[in-house]
Coordinates of C-alpha atoms in Angstrom, one line a residue:
M4 CA 6.3 -5.2 25.9
V5 CA 3.3 -4.2 27.9
A6 CA 0.4 -6.6 28.0
A7 CA -2.8 -5.4 26.5
G8 CA -5.9 -4.7 28.6
P9 CA -8.7 -3.9 26.2
V10 CA -12.2 -3.3 27.6
A11 CA -15.2 -5.2 26.5
A12 CA -18.2 -3.2 25.5
E13 CA -21.9 -4.2 25.3
P14 CA -23.7 -3.2 22.1
A15 CA -26.4 -1.3 23.9
A16 CA -23.8 0.9 25.6
I17 CA -22.1 2.0 22.4
P18 CA -23.4 5.3 21.0
P19 CA -23.7 6.0 17.3
A20 CA -21.4 8.4 15.5
P21 CA -22.9 11.6 14.0
V22 CA -25.0 10.9 10.9
I23 CA -22.8 13.3 9.0
P24 CA -19.3 12.0 9.9
L25 CA -16.7 14.5 11.1
P26 CA -13.1 14.2 9.9
P27 CA -10.5 13.9 12.6
E28 CA -9.6 17.6 12.4
L29 CA -13.1 18.4 13.6
D30 CA -13.5 15.6 16.0
P31 CA -10.6 15.9 18.5
D32 CA -12.6 14.5 21.5
F33 CA -12.6 11.1 19.8
Y34 CA -9.3 11.2 17.9
L35 CA -7.2 13.0 20.4
P36 CA -8.3 12.1 24.0
P37 CA -6.4 13.8 26.8
A38 CA -2.7 12.8 27.0
D39 CA -3.0 11.7 30.6
V40 CA -5.9 9.3 29.8
V41 CA -3.9 7.8 26.9
A42 CA -0.8 7.4 29.1
A43 CA -2.8 5.7 31.9
T44 CA -4.2 3.1 29.4
E45 CA -2.6 -0.1 28.4
P46 CA -1.5 -0.6 24.7
G47 CA -4.5 -1.9 22.8
A48 CA -7.0 -0.9 25.5
I49 CA -10.1 0.9 24.2
I50 CA -10.7 4.5 25.3
A51 CA -13.9 5.1 23.4
A52 CA -16.2 3.3 20.9
R53 CA -19.0 4.3 18.6
Q54 CA -21.2 2.7 15.9
V55 CA -20.6 3.8 12.3
T56 CA -22.1 3.2 8.9
I57 CA -19.6 2.0 6.3
A58 CA -20.2 2.8 2.6
D59 CA -18.6 2.3 -0.8
F60 CA -17.0 5.6 -1.7
G61 CA -19.0 7.3 0.9
V62 CA -22.3 6.8 -1.0
L63 CA -23.6 3.2 -0.9
P64 CA -24.0 1.7 2.7
V65 CA -22.5 -1.8 3.1
E66 CA -24.7 -4.2 5.0
V67 CA -22.4 -5.0 7.9
D68 CA -22.0 -4.0 11.6
A69 CA -19.2 -1.5 12.2
W70 CA -17.7 0.5 15.0
Q71 CA -14.8 2.9 15.5
V72 CA -12.6 2.5 18.5
S73 CA -10.1 4.9 20.0
Y74 CA -7.3 3.1 21.8
R75 CA -3.8 3.5 23.2
S76 CA -0.8 2.7 21.1
N77 CA 2.9 3.7 21.1
N78 CA 5.0 5.6 18.7
S79 CA 8.4 4.4 17.4
R80 CA 10.0 5.9 20.6
D81 CA 7.6 3.8 22.8
E82 CA 5.7 7.0 23.9
A83 CA 2.0 6.7 24.5
I84 CA -0.2 7.9 21.6
P85 CA -3.9 7.7 20.7
A86 CA -5.0 5.6 17.7
V87 CA -8.2 4.8 15.9
A88 CA -9.4 1.7 14.1
T89 CA -12.6 0.6 12.3
L90 CA -13.9 -2.8 13.4
I91 CA -16.3 -4.5 10.9
K92 CA -18.4 -7.7 11.5
P93 CA -20.3 -9.5 8.7
R94 CA -23.9 -10.3 9.5
G95 CA -23.8 -14.1 9.6
Q96 CA -23.0 -17.0 11.9
A97 CA -19.4 -17.9 12.3
I98 CA -17.4 -20.5 14.1
S99 CA -16.4 -19.1 17.5
P100 CA -14.1 -17.3 17.8
R101 CA -14.6 -15.5 14.5
K102 CA -11.5 -15.3 12.4
L103 CA -9.9 -11.8 12.1
L104 CA -8.1 -10.1 9.2
S105 CA -6.2 -6.8 9.9
V106 CA -6.3 -4.9 6.6
Q107 CA -3.8 -2.1 6.3
L108 CA -5.1 0.2 3.6
A109 CA -2.8 2.5 1.7
E110 CA -3.7 5.9 3.1
D111 CA -0.6 7.5 1.5
S112 CA -1.7 11.0 2.6
T113 CA -0.7 13.7 5.1
A114 CA -4.1 14.9 6.5
G115 CA -6.5 13.4 9.0
Y116 CA -9.5 13.5 6.7
C117 CA -7.7 11.0 4.4
A118 CA -7.6 8.4 7.1
P119 CA -9.6 5.1 6.6
S120 CA -11.8 5.7 9.7
Y121 CA -13.3 8.8 8.0
A122 CA -12.9 7.8 4.3
L123 CA -14.9 4.6 4.8
Q124 CA -17.9 6.2 6.4
H125 CA -21.2 6.9 4.8
L126 CA -21.4 10.5 3.6
S127 CA -17.7 11.0 4.0
V128 CA -16.3 13.6 1.5
A129 CA -12.8 12.1 1.5
P130 CA -13.3 10.3 -1.9
V131 CA -14.1 13.5 -3.7
A132 CA -11.4 15.3 -1.7
G133 CA -8.6 13.1 -3.0
Q134 CA -8.7 9.9 -1.0
I135 CA -9.5 7.4 -3.7
V136 CA -7.2 4.6 -2.7
V137 CA -8.7 3.7 0.6
P138 CA -12.3 3.3 -0.7
A139 CA -11.0 1.3 -3.8
E140 CA -8.9 -1.0 -1.7
F141 CA -11.8 -1.6 0.7
L142 CA -13.0 -4.2 -1.8
F143 CA -10.3 -6.5 -0.5
A144 CA -11.6 -6.1 3.0
Q145 CA -15.1 -6.8 1.8
A146 CA -13.7 -10.0 0.2
A147 CA -12.7 -11.0 3.7
L148 CA -16.1 -10.1 5.2
A149 CA -17.7 -12.2 2.5
Q150 CA -15.8 -15.2 3.9
G151 CA -17.4 -14.6 7.3
W152 CA -14.2 -13.1 8.9
A153 CA -14.2 -10.0 11.0
V154 CA -12.0 -7.1 9.8
V155 CA -10.0 -4.4 11.6
V156 CA -8.8 -1.4 9.6
P157 CA -6.3 0.7 11.6
D158 CA -5.5 4.3 10.9
H159 CA -1.9 3.2 10.9
Q160 CA -0.4 6.5 10.1
G161 CA -1.3 7.7 13.6
P162 CA -2.8 10.9 14.9
Y163 CA -0.4 13.2 12.9
S164 CA -0.6 11.3 9.5
A165 CA 3.0 10.1 9.6
Y166 CA 2.9 8.6 6.1
A167 CA 5.6 5.9 5.6
A168 CA 6.7 5.7 9.2
G169 CA 6.8 1.9 9.4
P170 CA 7.7 1.2 13.0
L171 CA 4.9 3.5 14.1
A172 CA 2.4 1.9 11.7
G173 CA 3.4 -1.6 12.9
R174 CA 2.7 -0.8 16.5
I175 CA -0.6 0.9 15.7
T176 CA -1.6 -2.2 13.7
L177 CA -0.7 -4.6 16.4
D178 CA -2.5 -2.6 19.1
G179 CA -5.5 -2.3 16.7
I180 CA -5.7 -6.1 16.7
R181 CA -5.5 -6.1 20.5
A182 CA -8.4 -3.7 20.6
A183 CA -10.4 -5.9 18.1
T184 CA -9.8 -9.1 20.1
G185 CA -11.0 -7.3 23.3
F186 CA -14.2 -5.8 21.7
A187 CA -17.1 -8.1 22.6
P188 CA -19.5 -7.1 19.8
L189 CA -17.0 -8.1 17.1
E190 CA -17.1 -11.7 18.4
V191 CA -13.4 -12.1 18.1
G192 CA -11.7 -13.4 21.2
P193 CA -8.0 -13.5 22.3
D194 CA -7.7 -17.1 20.9
A195 CA -8.9 -16.1 17.4
P196 CA -6.6 -16.7 14.4
V197 CA -5.4 -13.4 12.9
G198 CA -4.1 -12.6 9.4
L199 CA -2.4 -9.4 8.1
Y200 CA -3.0 -7.9 4.7
G201 CA -1.4 -4.8 3.1
Y202 CA -0.4 -3.5 -0.2
S203 CA 1.9 -0.6 -1.1
G204 CA 1.6 2.0 1.7
G205 CA -0.3 -0.8 3.6
S206 CA 2.6 -3.1 3.1
I207 CA 4.7 -0.8 5.2
A208 CA 2.4 -1.2 8.1
T209 CA 1.9 -4.9 7.5
G210 CA 5.6 -5.7 7.1
H211 CA 6.7 -3.8 10.2
A212 CA 3.8 -5.3 12.3
A213 CA 5.0 -8.8 11.2
E214 CA 8.6 -8.0 12.2
L215 CA 7.5 -6.5 15.6
H216 CA 5.0 -9.2 16.5
A217 CA 7.4 -11.4 18.5
S218 CA 8.8 -8.5 20.6
Y219 CA 5.8 -6.2 20.9
A220 CA 2.6 -8.3 20.9
P221 CA 3.6 -12.0 21.1
E222 CA 0.2 -12.9 22.6
L223 CA -1.6 -12.3 19.4
K224 CA -2.2 -15.4 17.3
I225 CA -1.1 -14.1 14.0
V226 CA -1.0 -17.0 11.6
G227 CA 0.1 -15.3 8.4
A228 CA 1.0 -12.0 6.7
A229 CA 0.4 -11.1 3.1
E230 CA 2.3 -8.1 1.7
G231 CA 2.3 -6.8 -1.9
G232 CA 4.0 -3.9 -3.7
V233 CA 6.3 -4.0 -0.7
G234 CA 7.8 -0.7 0.7
A235 CA 10.9 -2.5 2.0
D236 CA 13.4 0.3 1.7
L237 CA 12.3 4.0 1.5
G238 CA 15.8 5.2 0.5
A239 CA 15.6 2.9 -2.6
A240 CA 12.1 4.2 -3.4
L241 CA 13.2 7.9 -3.1
T242 CA 16.2 7.2 -5.3
M243 CA 14.0 5.6 -8.0
A244 CA 11.4 8.4 -7.8
N245 CA 13.9 11.2 -8.1
N246 CA 13.0 13.4 -11.2
Q247 CA 10.4 10.8 -12.2
L248 CA 6.6 10.8 -12.5
T249 CA 6.1 9.3 -9.0
S250 CA 8.2 11.9 -7.1
G251 CA 5.1 13.8 -5.9
L252 CA 3.9 10.8 -4.0
V253 CA 7.3 10.0 -2.6
F254 CA 7.7 13.7 -1.5
A255 CA 4.5 13.2 0.5
A256 CA 6.2 10.3 2.3
V257 CA 9.1 12.6 3.1
L258 CA 6.7 15.1 4.6
G259 CA 5.0 12.3 6.6
L260 CA 8.3 11.0 8.0
T261 CA 9.1 14.5 9.5
R262 CA 6.1 14.0 11.8
E263 CA 7.6 10.9 13.4
Y264 CA 11.3 11.6 13.3
P265 CA 12.2 15.0 15.0
D266 CA 15.9 14.9 14.0
F267 CA 14.9 14.4 10.3
A268 CA 12.4 17.2 10.6
T269 CA 15.0 19.6 12.0
Y270 CA 17.5 18.6 9.3
L271 CA 15.0 19.4 6.5
D272 CA 14.0 22.6 8.2
Q273 CA 17.6 23.7 8.0
R274 CA 18.4 22.3 4.5
L275 CA 15.3 22.6 2.2
N276 CA 15.5 25.2 -0.5
P277 CA 12.5 27.6 -1.0
L278 CA 10.8 25.3 -3.5
G279 CA 11.0 22.4 -1.0
R280 CA 9.6 24.6 1.8
G281 CA 6.8 25.8 -0.4
L282 CA 5.9 22.2 -1.5
M283 CA 5.8 21.1 2.2
A284 CA 3.3 23.9 3.0
V285 CA 1.1 23.2 -0.1
K286 CA 1.2 19.4 0.2
S287 CA 0.7 19.1 4.0
P288 CA -3.2 19.1 3.8
L289 CA -3.6 16.8 0.8
C290 CA -4.8 13.2 0.2
V291 CA -3.1 10.7 -2.1
Q292 CA -4.8 11.7 -5.4
Y293 CA -3.5 15.2 -5.2
Q294 CA -0.3 14.3 -3.6
S295 CA 0.5 12.1 -6.6
A296 CA -0.7 14.6 -9.2
L297 CA 0.8 17.8 -7.9
L298 CA 4.2 18.7 -9.4
P299 CA 5.7 15.3 -10.5
F300 CA 9.2 15.1 -11.9
L301 CA 10.7 16.7 -8.8
D302 CA 14.4 16.7 -8.1
L303 CA 13.9 15.5 -4.5
T304 CA 17.5 15.3 -3.5
G305 CA 18.3 18.5 -5.2
M306 CA 16.0 20.4 -3.0
I307 CA 18.1 19.5 0.0
G308 CA 21.3 21.4 0.5
S309 CA 24.1 18.9 1.2
D310 CA 27.8 18.6 0.5
G311 CA 27.2 15.1 -0.9
N312 CA 24.3 12.7 -1.2
P313 CA 21.7 13.9 1.4
L314 CA 20.6 10.3 2.0
D315 CA 24.0 9.7 3.6
D316 CA 23.7 12.6 6.1
P317 CA 23.3 11.2 9.6
P318 CA 19.6 12.4 10.3
V319 CA 18.5 11.0 7.0
A320 CA 20.4 7.8 7.2
A321 CA 19.2 7.1 10.7
M322 CA 15.5 7.6 9.6
L323 CA 16.0 5.4 6.5
D324 CA 17.7 2.7 8.6
D325 CA 14.8 2.7 11.2
T326 CA 12.2 2.4 8.5
R327 CA 13.9 -0.3 6.5
M328 CA 12.4 -3.8 6.7
G329 CA 14.6 -6.8 7.5
K330 CA 15.8 -6.1 11.0
S331 CA 14.1 -9.3 12.3
V332 CA 12.5 -12.3 10.7
P333 CA 8.7 -12.4 11.2
D334 CA 7.6 -15.4 13.3
M335 CA 4.6 -16.3 11.1
P336 CA 4.4 -17.6 7.5
L337 CA 4.7 -14.9 4.8
F338 CA 3.2 -14.3 1.3
L339 CA 4.9 -11.6 -0.7
W340 CA 4.3 -10.4 -4.2
H341 CA 5.6 -7.5 -6.4
S342 CA 5.3 -6.4 -9.9
A343 CA 8.4 -7.0 -11.9
W344 CA 7.9 -3.6 -13.5
D345 CA 6.8 -1.6 -10.4
E346 CA 7.3 2.1 -11.0
I347 CA 6.8 3.3 -7.4
L348 CA 8.5 0.7 -5.1
P349 CA 11.6 -1.0 -6.5
L350 CA 11.5 -4.7 -7.1
A351 CA 15.2 -5.0 -6.1
A352 CA 14.4 -3.9 -2.5
T353 CA 11.8 -6.7 -2.1
D354 CA 14.2 -9.2 -3.6
T355 CA 16.8 -8.1 -1.0
L356 CA 14.2 -8.4 1.8
V357 CA 13.3 -11.9 0.7
D358 CA 16.9 -12.9 0.7
T359 CA 17.4 -11.5 4.2
Y360 CA 14.4 -13.3 5.6
C361 CA 15.3 -16.6 3.9
R362 CA 18.7 -16.7 5.5
D363 CA 16.8 -18.0 8.5
P364 CA 16.2 -21.8 7.9
N365 CA 12.9 -21.5 9.9
T366 CA 11.3 -19.0 7.5
S367 CA 8.2 -20.0 5.6
L368 CA 7.8 -17.6 2.7
T369 CA 6.1 -17.6 -0.7
Y370 CA 7.3 -14.9 -3.1
T371 CA 5.9 -14.1 -6.5
R372 CA 7.1 -11.6 -9.1
D373 CA 4.3 -10.7 -11.5
H374 CA 5.4 -9.9 -15.0
A375 CA 2.1 -8.7 -16.6
S376 CA 1.4 -5.7 -14.3
E377 CA 2.7 -2.5 -12.9
H378 CA 2.1 -1.2 -9.3
I379 CA -1.7 -0.8 -9.3
V380 CA -2.5 -3.8 -11.5
A381 CA -0.3 -6.0 -9.3
E382 CA -2.7 -5.6 -6.4
V383 CA -5.8 -6.3 -8.6
V384 CA -4.3 -9.6 -9.9
G385 CA -2.4 -10.6 -6.8
G386 CA -4.8 -9.7 -4.1
P387 CA -7.1 -12.6 -4.6
A388 CA -4.2 -15.0 -4.5
A389 CA -3.0 -13.4 -1.3
L390 CA -6.5 -13.8 0.3
L391 CA -6.7 -17.4 -0.8
W392 CA -3.3 -18.0 0.9
L393 CA -4.6 -16.3 4.0
R394 CA -7.7 -18.4 4.0
D395 CA -5.7 -21.5 4.3
R396 CA -3.6 -20.1 7.2
L397 CA -6.8 -18.9 9.0
D398 CA -8.3 -22.4 8.4
G399 CA -5.3 -24.0 10.1
V400 CA -3.7 -25.4 6.9
P401 CA 0.1 -25.5 7.5
A402 CA 2.1 -23.2 5.3
P403 CA 4.8 -24.6 3.0
Q404 CA 8.1 -25.0 4.7
G405 CA 11.1 -23.0 3.5
C406 CA 11.2 -20.2 0.9
T407 CA 9.8 -20.3 -2.6
T408 CA 10.4 -17.6 -5.2
S409 CA 8.5 -17.8 -8.6
D410 CA 8.0 -15.6 -11.6
A411 CA 4.4 -15.5 -12.9
G412 CA 3.1 -14.3 -16.2
T413 CA 0.1 -13.1 -14.2
M414 CA -1.0 -13.9 -10.7
A415 CA -4.6 -13.9 -12.0
A416 CA -3.8 -17.4 -13.2
T417 CA -3.2 -18.6 -9.7
P418 CA -5.4 -21.7 -9.2
G419 CA -8.7 -20.6 -7.6
A420 CA -8.0 -16.9 -7.8
L421 CA -10.5 -16.0 -10.5
S422 CA -13.3 -18.1 -8.9
F423 CA -12.5 -16.5 -5.6
L424 CA -12.8 -13.0 -7.2
G425 CA -16.0 -14.0 -8.9
D426 CA -17.5 -15.3 -5.6
T427 CA -16.5 -12.0 -3.9
L428 CA -18.0 -9.9 -6.6
S429 CA -21.2 -11.9 -6.6
A430 CA -21.5 -11.5 -2.8
K431 CA -20.8 -7.8 -3.2
F432 CA -23.4 -7.5 -6.0
A433 CA -26.0 -9.2 -3.8
T434 CA -25.6 -6.5 -1.2
F435 CA -27.0 -3.9 -3.6
F436 CA -30.3 -5.8 -3.3
G437 CA -30.2 -5.9 0.5
A438 CA -28.3 -9.1 1.2
P439 CA -26.0 -8.7 4.2
L440 CA -22.3 -9.2 3.4
G441 CA -21.0 -12.5 4.8
S442 CA -24.4 -14.0 5.4
R443 CA -23.8 -17.1 3.3

């Protein structure tokens, strides 16, 4: 572990981004700084910063202060890479230091213009180009801003859109928090309490960040992590998706993983049949909406030439093992939830992960299986409960000791969840009439 050394920046010294935002593919100076500059920078240290305007679905500006930062991180082989995060501060007074929530949005795509840093900007075309998940999930980040917390949203798939590469995403997330705590205008110092939130593709980044915290960035004061629709085992997700409606989205994850695991990329290059090769070429530049819709019901394993189950072949097995959660027990309290009928990420894999964590007697974990939802609805009904739980952790309320697993008819019935959602929507509605978010 290398200690972070983020730079502090004064507001007057930070230039604005272009009024018409450029996607990463057209903005290499910011997104891909010279390799020697990145290598000479400490993990989490800021290389460049600029002011941006955040908007709902690229159209309606949100009344907050926001910046993008380019910073150094490491890939899963501990090689230096550039990373980008969006830092957002509500316009209101807060106890110093301001609390911080790192929100890992589900990018679930294989092109740079799908990344949160671009998709969240005013006049971004990402929502109409297929990135609908990031702008929709941003409501949960706005719920945090309405509490007066600062928010950091990392582009956790990295500079090459390595969708589903959890160890990479975990490092980028932790270094994004380092960058946020060292960025003076955000008003979040190194002693600030930090929470983690992520659902589905965002749970992959959140879960790996939680597991890596103790070894990679132990100086960060992470007080809790909330993960829903948990992507605990990619092999199990691929097996469940094979020949099913969700196979197009899972194939995108296969494509993303080739960008972080060279041996796996070589294996696929040698084994994919013509249909698989054609799909990789067609899907490479797509965001999540079109990744999901294009050619479902694929025989994913059938496209790979193998004498047996391709998931057992060494390059595939090694990648699946590296990306599987449960290698270490996170050193902060955990809140996990999953739909009992999840059609994308198997419930059994999350059950296994919980069992793994709970073998450690020091684990603090609350786990809920929601029985009135599927994958998407589970975030809508479970997200408010997760944010309420995180609010207690950020306020210094001790988490329950031990592990608790429960089955809920619907997590919308969690005490306080509906009122929390109502307060959030009211605060959001007021911004349409000029009220700054988080000014209460």
